[in-house]
Amino acid sequence: MEDNQKGKEHPLSIVINDAVKIFTDLGFEVATGPELENVYYNFDALNVPKDHPARDMQDTFYIKPARPHDNSGAGGGEPEKVLRTHTSNVQIRYMENFVKSGKKPPFAIISVGKCFRNEATDATHEMQFYQIEGLMIGEDISMANLKGILSHFYKKMLGEGTNLRFRPSFFPFTEPSIEFDLKYKENWIEMGGAGMVHPNVLDKCGIDSSKYQGFAFGPGLERLMVIKYLMPDIRPAYQGDLRFNQI
Amino acid sequence: MKISYNWLQNYFEEKLPEPEKISEGIIFHSFEVESLDKLGTGEKVDWIFDIKILPDRAHDCLSHWGIAKEISMIFDLKINFVPEIFSQVLARLPNSDGQGQGRKTGPDHSKSCIGSELKIQIEDDKCLRYMGRIVKKVKVKESPDWLKEKLKVIGQKSINNIVDTANFVMFDLGQPIHCFDLDKLQSSKIIIRNAKNDEKITTLDEKEINLDDSILVIADEKNPLAIAGIKGGTKAEVNANTKNIVIEVANFNSVTTRKTSQKIGVLTEAVKRYENEITPELCGIAMNSITDMIYALAGGEVEEIVDIYPQKTKQRVILVSINYINKRLGSNFSKEEIESVWKKLDFEYTEKNNEFEIRIPFLRIDLNGPYDLTEEVIRILGYDRLEEKLPEIRLNKKVNKIFYKMLWTRHKLLKDGYSEVMTYSFCNEGEVEVLASASDKKFLRNNLTDGLKESIKLNTLNLPLLDMDDVKVFEIGTVFLKSGEDMHIAYGDKKNIVEISLEKFCIKEFHENSLSNSFSEVLGRGGREPVPDHLKKNSSSEFFKNSFKMWSVYPFISRDIAVWVPEGTAPEKLIEIYKSFGTELLIKEPKLFDSFTKPASSAGGNDKTSFAYRLVFQADDRTLTDEEINVIMTNITNKVLSLGFEVR
């Protein structure tokens, strides 16, 4: 038996560290961002316009405004903050700072963080979950590079026998947009979304989209943990139960 | 959206591939298919696809026509031109109006069209186009069976032949349509205007809705008749007594339709289409289709179309080069391959110096730039055509301080014997509240200590199940305060919990200039031992043996047993007995919690040693009873005694 004196790490942390290591070894820089986010960074800057059905694609937790707005207009002010629905907010915050500091692409970042969706909980969905966000921008970073990087990552995480495939999808902040599946132990498993960063997103951050291009991806990490360790249910991950720390 | 296989077949002369094949084609080239269900038996069999149309394609694919076009492109099948569809639908279905086989269709209303008394006035630019047409002397009756069936398989109720036809055309072409009873209007004038602040309307489902001046309505000279693009009212409802109708095929602003729908809490199939924006160019095709169909199913005298279309939509033209597409995709597609995509999509285009100039069909509102056309190329040629290429790029490695501090802190606490937990960010009270939640916990935590206390309570009860001497836990996580969010750490045990911000904890504990050296070292393994180099290469196989075992939800029972054995007896002997007689219900390795040796002098005879073990029993499928554990313990005791040992 292992040394009893030492504490046991949460399996999600193990997955997160392994994942981040694979990306930092490739030269990705770790980036972070807030969980409580302005509507702008969670939606507008990511090409998700206000009053557009694309905002309904994610069930969003809006934050009750701290001070109700002055009684100008009916119904008080609109919420300005949300619990981030994805880690894609980090893309925007990173790129804005990057441009402000006068630097030029290429760059690549990886960001792991907690996200929130206002939906009922079951064995495969939680209101809070971890996403791993990747972003790589350069002069000729292509969709084939996206496939190469994701394939490299999952082979490192789950073994060389893992296969990757893309399917068409839609996210307002990428074009083309895809969902990707992994073939792991003979089954295809849906892993997450990715795509080429939409030129509007780059332009909004001050990066010239006629010169630079690149990809972004944002799969959930719980799914990876669950298939890697053959877990039947993700809910015990957040119950503070040390029986979960088996790995 | 629900799509019927048989309905799709109407678009093709050739027999469609099997439903599963169709589904697969759609999944890899167009959309996610959420389900495929077989309906009915024998000749009446149909398959229903539930296709997830995302907002980018809701402009043109919330319809059977839209999906048929995708199928035509995926499987290289010739699709029938839309206006032909209706005559074909009607011609192919026997008893289409309940009056006998093979009725002659091909309605000839165009020749008999007579001038119209209909007047249309658009007073607000939220209405982008309004096309109206009067049909007099229609026979409102039950729909023919085939039409009822078509609607039924996609989950729609049949009302009468006029309403059903309007619905059918919407699910067929994606254009919402409404019909009014002309005789219930003040006059033959229709006004599209903003409602007045004190106006009300009773909708077809008998709900009274208060209107205001942000809401666009369709009105006669006196009253609102419908909430534009959302729902009709009872005032001009088409029913069994209706003789003369006005067909409305119109287009309304997507944003205002969506806002109104949310404001009044009415979401209809029409809203789903308008809020995603559809092209006003669709009105003409839809008007022709519904006229054909009404004429065929309800007869009547068809009047001319009255069409108010203040600002005609311009056709978009996009330039895209072969180089742009291949650079973005990292591919090497030839001009011919790319051209084949435009052909499949039925795009009009010209090409000069490897650059295409493409006239985008009106329905494809989603295509705005060369990046959108790049997606068309790769989804149609197939994502499997993309190679996996690692980018050749040199990047500056930089360390993120917040992430580093989290790693460092986790590493330190693990080393100090604390185990990591993660608890929920939501709770019953706090400083920051969400507006609405699917759960009853509407606040965000403002501390980690509360969650940690619960965790310690739970784990203390379960201690015999854990390979630990006592419960020591920590969490690193965000808390939400009035002033904003902050990253905290909390650690503790039964007696005491310390909570502090990550920043403060790290200031006390480390120097930032030591940061870059140890980053990768900490990162690789968290609190675990560093992996020796020879294992690193093979790290995946190392992971496979770490598979997870879900625990039983039933309570466990723990029993202690202490046994005297002659000094020098190996404790393994006892463990062996416990394991073999403990049955599969013994779920943990027996744990030695006490042992001591008594010298011979005081008891006489030889020295003897006492070994006290804790045995933990639990079943996967039931709550264990004391009785069944007593039986096991008796068996163990008997075996121990038979070896001449003494149970204390």
Coordinates of C-alpha atoms in Angstrom, one line a residue, chain B residues 141-145 147-152 155-165 167:
Chain B
K141 CA -63.6 20.4 -44.7
E142 CA -61.6 17.6 -43.2
S143 CA -58.2 17.0 -44.7
P144 CA -57.7 13.9 -46.9
D145 CA -56.1 11.0 -45.0
L147 CA -52.4 15.0 -45.5
K148 CA -53.5 14.0 -41.9
E149 CA -51.0 11.2 -42.0
K150 CA -48.1 13.5 -43.2
L151 CA -48.8 15.9 -40.3
K152 CA -49.4 13.2 -37.8
G155 CA -46.4 15.3 -34.4
Q156 CA -48.9 17.8 -35.8
K157 CA -52.6 17.8 -35.3
S158 CA -55.1 18.0 -38.1
I159 CA -57.6 20.9 -38.0
N160 CA -59.1 21.3 -41.4
N161 CA -57.9 21.3 -45.0
I162 CA -57.0 25.0 -45.1
V163 CA -55.1 25.2 -41.8
D164 CA -53.5 21.8 -42.5
T165 CA -52.3 22.9 -45.9
N167 CA -48.9 23.8 -41.8

